[in-house]
Amino acid sequence: MLKAYKVVVLAVYVLAALVSIGYNFGNGVTVSSGAGTLTTGGVVTEVDGLPIKSVNSWYDSIKVSGSHFITFNGNSYELSSDLLKNITVKELKRNNLDLGIDLQGGTRVLLKPAEKVSPETVNTAIIPVLQSRINAYGLQEIVLHSECDIENCFVVVEIAGESKDVIERLLASRGNFEAKIPNEISLVSGKGSLSLGGTTHEIEKTGAELKIDSIPHKQGDIVSVDDIDQEIVNYTDSSVFLYSSILKGNDIENVFTDSTRSVLQNTGTGYRFAFSILLSRDGAERFAKVTSGMTIDPASGNYLKYPIILYLDNKPVTQLSIASDLAGRVLTEISIEGFRQERKDAVSERSTLQSILKAGALPVSLEIVNIESVSPKLGSGFIDSAIKSAAFAIIAVTLVVLVRYRSFRIALPMVLTSVGEVIILLGVSAHGNDLPWMVALGINIILIGLAYQKKNHVDFMDVFGVLLVPFMAVFFSWTIDLAVIAGIIAFIGTGISQMIIISDEVDRNRLIPISPWEKIKKAFSMVFASAITVISAMFALLFIGVGLVKGFAITSIVGVLIGVLVTRPAYSQIVEIVLSGKK
């Protein structure tokens, strides 16, 4: 065993990778976007008594209109097909591999700041605000990170199971909140007054000029009067129309989402939603100042003449009537209301407003550079296609190697070694338990030590490989997406080509009176040259690439390191035994 210790090192790390990946043999699908009883994150195991084994079987089961009996988190419920069609699901998490949205379904958004910002600003000022919005909205399984190239920084957001319109409203909005109250000041002989909290401010129109407290202004100006911004919207000889800004984003101290202060009501023609927000003392006092001098609407008798209009990113989102008995009062809690005809639209709009107001404004506007959505059903198809592609690649390689060498003694170890290094690569990427890697590291260190004592060929690269693989598995992990799968398939091809180089070099020089070890060292000089070339090229992509390119680069670098440090040395020992006639 010690003479073939490199093969044993490979086998130990393959077992550690399999344990780290793990597998869940249960049936069911996970709810990725829930509604009603079927909440997000729960598991559906049966529909109408039939087991649900995949995303496809879920969608096939709910095609028929009417009611269905759903087994959800171990309990049975009778739910209508109309409700079930609004629910999205994804495959049950079978293992510790983190699959990208192109394999499990969801939405990927690439956001670019409207102004040039530093990576530090993106990571400390933009991403935390977006993360707060996402958390407040209640979304789960989000990947949120920055990607910077030579010129620009981007924010990449991957969210499982949400539609594009929700993501656009939630993430692309800068979140600048403002509340304004319109006010019309009557002029008599070109003169009038603006009353704010008992203080009177003189307004005078002379020709085309408007003066407030003797200071001239023009239409469109924003004037600070008694610490309240007043926008001069329009003025005539008989009146001046102003917008008083009473609230800004920093005046919101809390957004209430509990059931007593966040409600949804069916009005017969649609759904009305409302939720309360807690205001700062300064904001409440500005409200009191502006409303203290306002007149009552004669048509209703119960409300002031003008409402509060709420703006988000300079766009009005809703307006609230002000009860006449609230005029001049310092209110630290107000209610925001809205209306949508569909229930799901009302819930989505309320959640979006709550999350944006709660998280606050972004330091810069964000532009959506690209947004793509993949359904869970399509993602499941991608996984099947990827597995078939990898299987086809292995079969094709096996046939080529058999034709080349006409011997299973060469072809079989080559294919098994290639499968082993793919398993190790997936195990390193898995978000799994570190214990199997630590156990494997201990076993292999002992093995290397015993081999060295027995005067076997143990060099620095053997020790480095034994230490590096567990280190990468413990401290690194990444998402498996289509780019990574493409990298794995390419990695299979390059790995086989390097093993062919090793086999050919030993076979070609079998009559030359030098040891098999010397022949293998000569082959490895070519393998290392090829590996260094690949790693150098991938490092360039890793640091200047964005998005999917990085996944391909990471897979290629880690795969090459595993190959040249663990699997190629193990295969070289097999070749040494087979082609030299040893057993």
Coordinates of C-alpha atoms in Angstrom, one line a residue:
M1 CA 0.0 0.0 0.0
L2 CA 2.8 2.4 0.8
K3 CA 4.3 1.9 -2.7
A4 CA 1.0 3.2 -4.1
Y5 CA 0.4 5.8 -1.3
K6 CA -0.6 8.5 -3.8
V7 CA -3.5 6.3 -5.0
V8 CA -4.5 5.9 -1.4
V9 CA -4.3 9.7 -0.8
L10 CA -6.7 10.1 -3.8
A11 CA -9.1 7.5 -2.5
V12 CA -9.2 9.0 0.9
Y13 CA -10.0 12.5 -0.5
V14 CA -12.7 11.1 -2.8
L15 CA -14.4 9.5 0.3
A16 CA -14.1 12.8 2.2
A17 CA -15.6 14.7 -0.8
L18 CA -18.6 12.2 -1.0
V19 CA -19.3 12.6 2.8
S20 CA -19.0 16.4 2.5
I21 CA -21.4 16.6 -0.4
G22 CA -23.9 14.3 1.4
Y23 CA -27.3 13.3 0.0
N24 CA -31.0 13.5 1.1
F25 CA -33.1 10.6 -0.1
G26 CA -36.5 12.0 0.9
N27 CA -39.3 13.1 -1.5
G28 CA -40.7 16.6 -1.9
V29 CA -40.1 20.1 -3.2
T30 CA -39.4 23.3 -1.3
V31 CA -41.7 26.3 -1.6
S32 CA -39.6 29.2 -2.9
S33 CA -42.4 31.8 -3.1
G34 CA -45.3 31.0 -0.9
A35 CA -48.9 32.2 -0.5
G36 CA -51.5 31.5 2.2
T37 CA -50.9 28.3 4.1
L38 CA -47.9 27.2 1.9
T39 CA -45.3 29.5 3.4
T40 CA -41.8 30.1 1.9
G41 CA -39.3 27.5 2.9
G42 CA -41.7 24.7 3.7
V43 CA -41.7 21.3 2.0
V44 CA -44.5 19.7 -0.1
T45 CA -44.3 15.9 -0.1
E46 CA -47.6 14.8 -1.6
V47 CA -50.4 16.2 -3.9
D48 CA -53.7 14.2 -3.9
G49 CA -51.9 11.3 -2.2
L50 CA -49.2 11.0 -4.8
P51 CA -45.6 11.6 -3.9
I52 CA -43.9 14.7 -5.3
K53 CA -40.4 13.8 -6.4
S54 CA -39.4 16.8 -8.6
V55 CA -40.4 20.3 -9.7
N56 CA -41.9 18.8 -12.9
S57 CA -44.1 16.4 -10.9
W58 CA -45.4 19.4 -8.8
Y59 CA -46.5 21.4 -11.8
D60 CA -48.0 18.3 -13.5
S61 CA -50.0 17.6 -10.3
I62 CA -51.6 21.0 -10.0
K63 CA -52.6 21.4 -13.7
V64 CA -56.1 20.1 -13.1
S65 CA -58.5 22.9 -12.0
G66 CA -60.4 22.5 -8.7
S67 CA -59.2 21.6 -5.2
H68 CA -56.1 19.5 -4.3
F69 CA -55.1 17.9 -1.1
I70 CA -51.6 19.0 -0.2
T71 CA -49.2 17.5 2.3
F72 CA -47.2 20.4 3.6
N73 CA -44.6 20.1 6.4
G74 CA -46.3 16.9 7.4
N75 CA -49.9 18.3 7.6
S76 CA -52.7 17.9 5.0
Y77 CA -54.5 20.9 3.5
E78 CA -57.2 21.3 0.9
L79 CA -56.3 24.2 -1.4
S80 CA -57.6 25.5 -4.7
S81 CA -55.6 25.2 -7.9
D82 CA -55.9 29.1 -8.4
L83 CA -53.9 29.5 -5.2
L84 CA -51.4 26.8 -6.0
K85 CA -50.7 28.3 -9.4
N86 CA -49.4 31.4 -7.7
I87 CA -46.8 29.4 -5.8
T88 CA -43.3 28.6 -7.1
V89 CA -41.3 25.7 -5.9
K90 CA -37.7 24.4 -6.3
E91 CA -36.1 21.1 -5.9
L92 CA -35.6 19.7 -2.4
K93 CA -32.1 20.4 -1.2
R94 CA -30.6 16.9 -1.7
N95 CA -27.0 17.7 -0.9
N96 CA -24.6 20.4 0.4
L97 CA -23.9 21.8 -3.1
D98 CA -25.1 25.4 -3.6
L99 CA -26.9 25.6 -6.9
G100 CA -27.1 28.8 -8.9
I101 CA -30.5 30.2 -10.1
D102 CA -29.9 28.8 -13.6
L103 CA -30.1 25.3 -12.0
Q104 CA -32.8 25.9 -9.3
G105 CA -34.8 28.8 -10.7
G106 CA -35.0 32.4 -9.7
T107 CA -33.9 35.9 -10.8
R108 CA -30.4 37.3 -11.3
V109 CA -30.0 41.1 -11.5
L110 CA -26.9 43.1 -12.4
L111 CA -27.1 46.6 -11.0
K112 CA -24.7 49.5 -11.9
P113 CA -24.4 52.7 -9.8
A114 CA -25.4 55.7 -11.8
E115 CA -22.3 57.5 -10.6
K116 CA -18.8 56.1 -10.4
V117 CA -18.2 54.8 -6.9
S118 CA -15.4 52.9 -5.1
P119 CA -15.7 49.2 -4.1
E120 CA -15.7 50.3 -0.5
T121 CA -18.9 52.4 -1.1
V122 CA -20.6 49.5 -2.8
N123 CA -19.8 47.1 0.0
T124 CA -20.4 49.4 3.0
A125 CA -23.2 51.8 1.8
I126 CA -25.1 50.2 -1.1
I127 CA -25.2 46.4 -0.4
P128 CA -26.2 46.8 3.3
V129 CA -29.2 49.0 2.2
L130 CA -30.2 46.4 -0.4
Q131 CA -29.8 43.6 2.1
S132 CA -32.1 45.5 4.6
R133 CA -34.7 45.8 1.9
I134 CA -34.5 42.2 1.0
N135 CA -34.7 41.1 4.7
A136 CA -37.7 43.5 5.3
Y137 CA -39.5 42.1 2.3
G138 CA -39.0 38.6 3.6
L139 CA -37.1 37.0 0.7
Q140 CA -34.9 34.0 1.4
E141 CA -31.8 32.4 -0.2
I142 CA -30.3 35.6 -1.6
V143 CA -26.9 35.9 -3.0
L144 CA -25.8 39.5 -2.9
H145 CA -22.2 40.6 -3.7
S146 CA -20.2 43.1 -5.6
E147 CA -18.3 42.6 -8.9
C148 CA -15.7 45.1 -10.0
D149 CA -13.8 45.3 -13.2
I150 CA -11.1 47.8 -14.2
E151 CA -13.6 50.7 -14.7
N152 CA -16.8 50.0 -12.9
C153 CA -18.3 48.3 -9.8
F154 CA -21.6 46.3 -10.1
V155 CA -23.9 44.7 -7.6
V156 CA -25.0 41.1 -8.4
V157 CA -28.3 39.9 -6.8
E158 CA -29.5 36.4 -7.2
I159 CA -32.9 35.6 -5.6
A160 CA -34.7 32.2 -5.9
G161 CA -38.3 32.2 -6.9
E162 CA -39.2 35.9 -7.3
S163 CA -40.6 37.6 -10.4
K164 CA -38.8 40.3 -12.3
D165 CA -41.3 43.1 -11.5
V166 CA -40.9 42.6 -7.7
I167 CA -37.1 42.7 -8.1
E168 CA -37.2 45.9 -10.2
R169 CA -39.3 47.8 -7.7
L170 CA -37.4 46.5 -4.7
L171 CA -33.8 47.0 -5.9
A172 CA -33.8 49.6 -8.6
S173 CA -35.5 52.3 -6.5
R174 CA -33.1 54.7 -4.9
G175 CA -35.6 55.1 -2.0
N176 CA -35.7 58.9 -1.5
F177 CA -38.8 59.4 0.5
E178 CA -40.6 62.7 0.9
A179 CA -44.1 63.8 2.1
K180 CA -45.6 67.1 0.9
I181 CA -48.8 69.0 1.7
P182 CA -50.2 71.4 -1.0
N183 CA -51.3 74.8 0.2
E184 CA -52.9 77.7 -1.6
I185 CA -52.4 81.2 -0.3
S186 CA -55.0 83.8 -1.3
L187 CA -53.8 87.2 -2.3
V188 CA -55.7 90.5 -1.9
S189 CA -54.3 93.4 -3.8
G190 CA -51.1 91.3 -4.4
K191 CA -50.6 90.5 -0.7
G192 CA -51.2 87.5 1.5
S193 CA -49.7 85.5 4.4
L194 CA -48.4 82.0 5.1
S195 CA -49.1 80.8 8.7
L196 CA -46.8 78.2 10.2
G197 CA -47.4 77.2 13.8
G198 CA -48.7 80.6 14.7
T199 CA -45.9 82.5 12.9
T200 CA -47.0 84.7 10.0
H201 CA -44.8 85.1 6.9
E202 CA -45.7 87.9 4.5
I203 CA -46.2 87.1 0.8
E204 CA -46.3 89.9 -1.8
K205 CA -46.6 89.7 -5.6
T206 CA -45.4 92.7 -7.5
G207 CA -45.6 92.3 -11.3
A208 CA -43.8 89.0 -12.2
E209 CA -41.9 88.9 -8.9
L210 CA -43.0 87.1 -5.7
K211 CA -41.6 88.0 -2.4
I212 CA -41.7 85.9 0.8
D213 CA -40.6 87.9 3.9
S214 CA -39.4 90.6 1.5
I215 CA -37.0 88.2 -0.3
P216 CA -37.7 87.9 -4.1
H217 CA -38.3 84.4 -5.6
K218 CA -39.6 82.9 -8.9
Q219 CA -41.7 80.0 -9.9
G220 CA -40.0 76.6 -9.3
D221 CA -37.8 77.9 -6.4
I222 CA -37.6 75.9 -3.2
V223 CA -37.5 78.3 -0.2
S224 CA -36.8 77.5 3.4
V225 CA -39.4 79.2 5.6
D226 CA -39.2 78.5 9.3
D227 CA -37.0 75.4 8.6
I228 CA -39.7 74.0 6.2
D229 CA -38.9 73.7 2.5
Q230 CA -41.6 75.4 0.4
E231 CA -41.7 74.7 -3.4
I232 CA -43.3 77.6 -5.3
V233 CA -45.4 75.6 -7.8
N234 CA -47.3 78.5 -9.3
Y235 CA -48.6 82.0 -8.6
T236 CA -51.1 84.4 -10.0
D237 CA -52.5 87.8 -9.1
S238 CA -55.0 86.1 -6.8
S239 CA -53.2 83.2 -5.2
V240 CA -49.9 81.4 -4.6
F241 CA -49.7 77.6 -4.8
L242 CA -47.0 76.0 -2.6
Y243 CA -45.9 72.5 -1.7
S244 CA -44.7 72.2 1.9
S245 CA -42.2 69.4 2.5
I246 CA -42.9 68.0 5.9
L247 CA -41.1 64.7 5.9
K248 CA -37.8 63.3 4.6
G249 CA -36.4 59.8 4.7
N250 CA -34.4 60.4 7.8
D251 CA -37.7 61.4 9.6
I252 CA -38.8 57.7 9.5
E253 CA -37.7 56.0 12.7
N254 CA -39.7 52.8 12.3
V255 CA -42.0 51.0 9.9
F256 CA -44.6 48.8 11.6
T257 CA -45.3 45.4 10.0
D258 CA -47.2 43.7 12.8
S259 CA -50.8 42.6 12.1
T260 CA -52.4 45.4 14.3
R261 CA -50.7 48.2 12.4
S262 CA -50.2 46.6 9.0
V263 CA -53.6 45.5 7.5
L264 CA -55.1 44.3 4.2
Q265 CA -58.9 44.6 3.6
N266 CA -61.1 43.4 0.8
T267 CA -63.3 46.3 -0.2
G268 CA -65.4 44.4 -2.8
T269 CA -63.8 46.2 -5.7
G270 CA -60.2 45.4 -4.7
Y271 CA -57.9 45.4 -1.7
R272 CA -56.9 48.3 0.5
F273 CA -53.7 48.1 2.4
A274 CA -52.3 50.3 5.2
F275 CA -49.4 50.3 7.6
S276 CA -48.1 52.8 10.2
I277 CA -44.7 54.5 10.3
L278 CA -43.1 56.2 13.3
L279 CA -41.9 59.7 12.7
S280 CA -39.1 61.7 14.4
R281 CA -40.1 64.6 16.6
D282 CA -38.8 67.2 14.1
G283 CA -41.0 65.7 11.3
A284 CA -44.0 65.6 13.6
E285 CA -43.5 69.3 14.5
R286 CA -43.2 70.3 10.8
F287 CA -46.6 68.5 10.2
A288 CA -48.1 70.5 13.0
K289 CA -46.8 73.8 11.8
V290 CA -48.0 73.3 8.2
T291 CA -51.5 72.0 9.1
S292 CA -52.1 74.6 11.9
G293 CA -53.1 77.3 9.4
M294 CA -54.9 75.1 6.8
T295 CA -58.6 75.5 6.1
I296 CA -61.2 72.7 6.2
D297 CA -62.6 71.2 3.0
P298 CA -66.2 72.5 2.8
A299 CA -67.3 69.5 0.8
S300 CA -66.5 67.0 3.6
G301 CA -66.3 69.1 6.7
N302 CA -64.2 66.3 8.3
Y303 CA -60.9 66.7 6.5
L304 CA -58.5 69.5 5.7
K305 CA -58.6 71.0 2.2
Y306 CA -55.4 69.3 1.0
P307 CA -54.0 65.8 1.7
I308 CA -50.5 64.6 2.4
I309 CA -48.9 63.3 -0.8
L310 CA -46.1 60.7 -0.4
Y311 CA -43.3 60.6 -2.9
L312 CA -40.7 57.9 -3.6
D313 CA -37.9 58.9 -5.8
N314 CA -39.9 62.0 -6.8
K315 CA -42.9 59.9 -7.9
P316 CA -46.2 60.1 -6.0
V317 CA -47.1 56.7 -4.6
T318 CA -50.2 57.6 -2.5
Q319 CA -52.0 60.5 -0.8
L320 CA -53.7 60.6 2.6
S321 CA -56.6 62.7 3.7
I322 CA -55.9 64.7 6.9
A323 CA -58.7 64.6 9.5
S324 CA -59.6 68.2 10.6
D325 CA -59.1 67.4 14.3
L326 CA -55.4 66.5 13.5
A327 CA -54.6 70.0 12.3
G328 CA -51.8 71.6 14.4
R329 CA -51.2 68.4 16.4
V330 CA -47.7 66.9 16.8
L331 CA -48.2 63.4 15.4
T332 CA -45.3 60.9 15.6
E333 CA -47.2 58.0 14.0
I334 CA -49.1 58.2 10.7
S335 CA -50.6 55.6 8.4
I336 CA -49.7 55.0 4.8
E337 CA -52.5 53.6 2.6
G338 CA -52.9 52.2 -0.9
F339 CA -55.2 50.2 -3.1
R340 CA -54.8 47.4 -5.7
Q341 CA -57.4 45.4 -7.5
E342 CA -55.6 42.1 -7.0
R343 CA -54.7 40.7 -3.6
K344 CA -51.2 39.6 -4.6
D345 CA -50.5 43.1 -6.1
A346 CA -51.7 44.7 -2.8
V347 CA -49.5 42.4 -0.7
S348 CA -46.5 43.0 -3.0
E349 CA -46.9 46.8 -3.1
R350 CA -47.3 47.0 0.7
S351 CA -44.2 44.8 1.3
T352 CA -42.1 46.8 -1.2
L353 CA -43.0 50.2 0.3
Q354 CA -42.4 48.8 3.8
S355 CA -39.0 47.4 2.9
I356 CA -37.8 50.5 1.0
L357 CA -38.9 52.9 3.8
K358 CA -37.4 50.7 6.5
A359 CA -34.0 50.4 4.8
G360 CA -33.7 54.0 3.8
A361 CA -32.2 55.6 0.7
L362 CA -29.3 54.5 -1.3
P363 CA -26.3 56.9 -1.7
V364 CA -26.6 56.7 -5.5
S365 CA -29.2 55.6 -8.0
L366 CA -28.8 52.1 -9.4
E367 CA -29.4 51.2 -13.0
I368 CA -30.5 47.7 -14.0
V369 CA -27.9 46.6 -16.5
N370 CA -29.3 43.1 -17.0
I371 CA -32.1 41.1 -15.4
E372 CA -32.8 37.4 -16.2
S373 CA -35.3 35.0 -14.8
V374 CA -35.2 31.2 -14.9
S375 CA -38.2 29.1 -13.9
P376 CA -37.6 26.2 -11.5
K377 CA -38.9 23.8 -14.2
L378 CA -36.4 25.1 -16.7
G379 CA -33.6 24.9 -14.1
S380 CA -34.4 21.3 -13.4
G381 CA -34.1 20.6 -17.1
F382 CA -30.6 22.3 -17.1
I383 CA -29.5 19.9 -14.3
D384 CA -30.6 16.9 -16.3
S385 CA -28.9 18.2 -19.4
A386 CA -25.7 18.9 -17.5
I387 CA -25.6 15.4 -16.0
K388 CA -26.1 13.9 -19.4
S389 CA -23.4 16.1 -20.9
A390 CA -20.9 15.0 -18.3
A391 CA -21.8 11.3 -18.7
F392 CA -21.5 11.7 -22.5
A393 CA -18.1 13.3 -22.0
I394 CA -16.8 10.5 -19.8
I395 CA -18.2 7.8 -22.3
A396 CA -16.6 9.6 -25.2
V397 CA -13.3 9.9 -23.5
T398 CA -13.4 6.2 -22.5
L399 CA -13.9 5.1 -26.1
V400 CA -11.1 7.3 -27.4
V401 CA -8.7 6.0 -24.7
L402 CA -9.7 2.4 -25.6
V403 CA -9.0 3.0 -29.2
R404 CA -5.7 4.6 -28.4
Y405 CA -4.3 2.0 -26.0
R406 CA -6.5 -1.1 -26.8
S407 CA -6.3 -2.0 -23.1
F408 CA -8.7 -1.6 -20.2
R409 CA -5.7 -1.7 -17.9
I410 CA -4.9 1.9 -19.1
A411 CA -8.4 3.1 -20.0
L412 CA -10.2 2.1 -16.7
P413 CA -7.7 3.8 -14.3
M414 CA -7.7 6.9 -16.5
V415 CA -11.5 7.2 -16.4
L416 CA -11.8 6.4 -12.7
T417 CA -9.2 8.9 -11.9
S418 CA -11.0 11.6 -13.9
V419 CA -14.3 10.8 -12.1
G420 CA -12.5 10.9 -8.7
E421 CA -11.0 14.4 -9.4
V422 CA -14.5 15.7 -10.4
I423 CA -15.9 14.3 -7.1
I424 CA -13.1 16.0 -5.1
L425 CA -13.7 19.3 -6.9
L426 CA -17.5 19.2 -6.1
G427 CA -16.6 18.2 -2.5
V428 CA -14.3 21.2 -2.2
S429 CA -17.1 23.5 -3.5
A430 CA -19.8 22.1 -1.2
H431 CA -21.1 24.1 1.9
G432 CA -20.7 21.0 4.0
N433 CA -19.2 19.6 7.1
D434 CA -15.4 20.3 7.6
L435 CA -15.0 17.2 9.8
P436 CA -14.5 14.6 6.9
W437 CA -11.8 16.8 5.4
M438 CA -10.0 17.1 8.8
V439 CA -10.1 13.3 9.3
A440 CA -8.9 12.8 5.7
L441 CA -6.0 15.2 6.2
G442 CA -4.9 13.4 9.4
I443 CA -5.0 10.0 7.6
N444 CA -3.0 11.3 4.6
I445 CA -0.4 13.0 6.7
I446 CA 0.2 9.7 8.5
L447 CA 0.3 7.9 5.2
I448 CA 2.9 10.4 3.8
G449 CA 5.0 10.0 6.9
L450 CA 5.0 6.2 6.7
A451 CA 5.9 6.3 3.0
Y452 CA 8.8 8.6 3.6
Q453 CA 10.1 6.3 6.3
K454 CA 10.0 3.4 3.8
K455 CA 12.2 5.4 1.4
N456 CA 9.4 5.9 -1.2
H457 CA 9.6 8.9 -3.5
V458 CA 8.0 11.6 -1.4
D459 CA 8.6 15.2 -2.5
F460 CA 7.5 18.6 -1.5
M461 CA 4.6 18.6 -4.0
D462 CA 3.1 15.5 -2.5
V463 CA 3.0 17.2 1.0
F464 CA 1.7 20.4 -0.5
G465 CA -1.1 18.6 -2.3
V466 CA -2.1 16.7 0.9
L467 CA -2.3 20.0 2.8
L468 CA -3.9 22.2 0.1
V469 CA -7.0 20.2 -0.8
P470 CA -8.5 20.2 2.8
F471 CA -7.5 23.9 3.2
M472 CA -9.5 24.8 0.1
A473 CA -12.4 22.7 1.2
V474 CA -12.6 24.3 4.6
F475 CA -12.0 28.0 3.7
F476 CA -13.6 28.1 0.2
S477 CA -16.9 27.3 -1.4
W478 CA -18.8 28.5 -4.4
T479 CA -22.0 28.2 -6.3
I480 CA -22.5 25.5 -8.9
D481 CA -24.0 27.1 -12.0
L482 CA -23.9 26.5 -15.8
A483 CA -20.5 28.3 -16.1
V484 CA -19.0 26.0 -13.4
I485 CA -20.5 22.9 -15.1
A486 CA -18.9 24.1 -18.4
G487 CA -15.6 24.4 -16.5
I488 CA -15.9 20.9 -15.1
I489 CA -16.6 19.4 -18.5
A490 CA -13.6 21.3 -20.0
F491 CA -11.6 20.2 -16.9
I492 CA -12.4 16.5 -17.7
G493 CA -11.0 17.0 -21.2
T494 CA -7.8 18.7 -20.1
G495 CA -7.3 16.2 -17.3
I496 CA -7.5 13.2 -19.6
S497 CA -5.1 14.9 -22.1
Q498 CA -2.5 15.3 -19.3
M499 CA -3.0 11.7 -18.2
I500 CA -2.4 10.6 -21.9
I501 CA 0.8 12.6 -21.8
I502 CA 1.9 10.7 -18.7
S503 CA 0.9 7.3 -20.2
D504 CA 2.6 8.0 -23.6
E505 CA 5.8 9.2 -22.0
V506 CA 6.2 6.1 -19.9
D507 CA 5.1 3.8 -22.7
R508 CA 7.3 5.4 -25.4
N509 CA 10.4 5.1 -23.2
R510 CA 9.7 1.7 -21.8
L511 CA 12.8 0.2 -23.6
I512 CA 15.1 3.0 -22.4
P513 CA 17.2 1.8 -19.3
I514 CA 15.9 4.5 -16.9
S515 CA 13.6 4.0 -14.0
P516 CA 9.8 4.5 -14.4
W517 CA 10.1 7.3 -11.9
E518 CA 12.5 9.2 -14.2
K519 CA 10.1 8.8 -17.1
I520 CA 7.2 10.1 -15.0
K521 CA 9.2 13.1 -13.9
K522 CA 9.8 13.9 -17.6
A523 CA 6.1 13.7 -18.3
F524 CA 5.2 15.8 -15.3
S525 CA 7.4 18.7 -16.6
M526 CA 5.0 19.0 -19.5
V527 CA 2.0 18.6 -17.3
F528 CA 3.2 21.3 -14.9
A529 CA 3.9 23.7 -17.9
S530 CA 0.3 23.1 -19.1
A531 CA -1.1 23.7 -15.7
I532 CA 0.8 26.9 -15.1
T533 CA -0.5 28.2 -18.4
V534 CA -4.1 27.5 -17.5
I535 CA -3.8 29.0 -14.0
S536 CA -2.2 32.2 -15.3
A537 CA -5.0 32.7 -17.9
M538 CA -7.7 32.0 -15.3
F539 CA -6.2 34.4 -12.8
A540 CA -6.6 37.2 -15.3
L541 CA -10.3 36.3 -15.6
L542 CA -10.7 35.9 -11.9
F543 CA -9.6 39.5 -11.2
I544 CA -11.0 41.4 -14.2
G545 CA -14.0 39.2 -15.0
V546 CA -17.6 39.8 -13.9
G547 CA -20.4 37.3 -13.0
L548 CA -20.4 34.0 -14.7
V549 CA -16.8 34.3 -16.0
K550 CA -15.5 34.2 -12.4
G551 CA -17.2 30.9 -11.7
F552 CA -15.5 29.3 -14.7
A553 CA -12.2 30.8 -13.6
I554 CA -12.5 29.5 -10.0
T555 CA -13.5 26.0 -11.2
S556 CA -10.6 25.9 -13.6
I557 CA -8.0 27.0 -11.1
V558 CA -9.1 24.7 -8.3
G559 CA -9.5 21.8 -10.7
V560 CA -6.0 22.2 -12.1
L561 CA -4.5 22.4 -8.6
I562 CA -6.3 19.2 -7.5
G563 CA -5.2 17.6 -10.8
V564 CA -1.5 18.3 -10.6
L565 CA -1.1 17.9 -6.8
V566 CA -3.3 14.8 -6.2
T567 CA -4.9 13.0 -9.1
R568 CA -2.1 13.1 -11.7
P569 CA 0.5 11.8 -9.1
A570 CA -1.9 9.0 -8.2
Y571 CA -2.4 8.1 -11.9
S572 CA 1.4 8.2 -12.4
Q573 CA 1.8 5.5 -9.8
I574 CA -0.9 3.4 -11.5
V575 CA 0.9 3.8 -14.9
E576 CA 4.2 3.0 -13.3
I577 CA 2.7 -0.3 -12.0
V578 CA 0.8 -1.2 -15.1
L579 CA 3.3 -0.3 -17.8
S580 CA 6.4 -1.6 -16.0
G581 CA 4.7 -5.0 -15.4
K582 CA 4.6 -4.6 -11.6
K583 CA 1.7 -5.9 -9.6

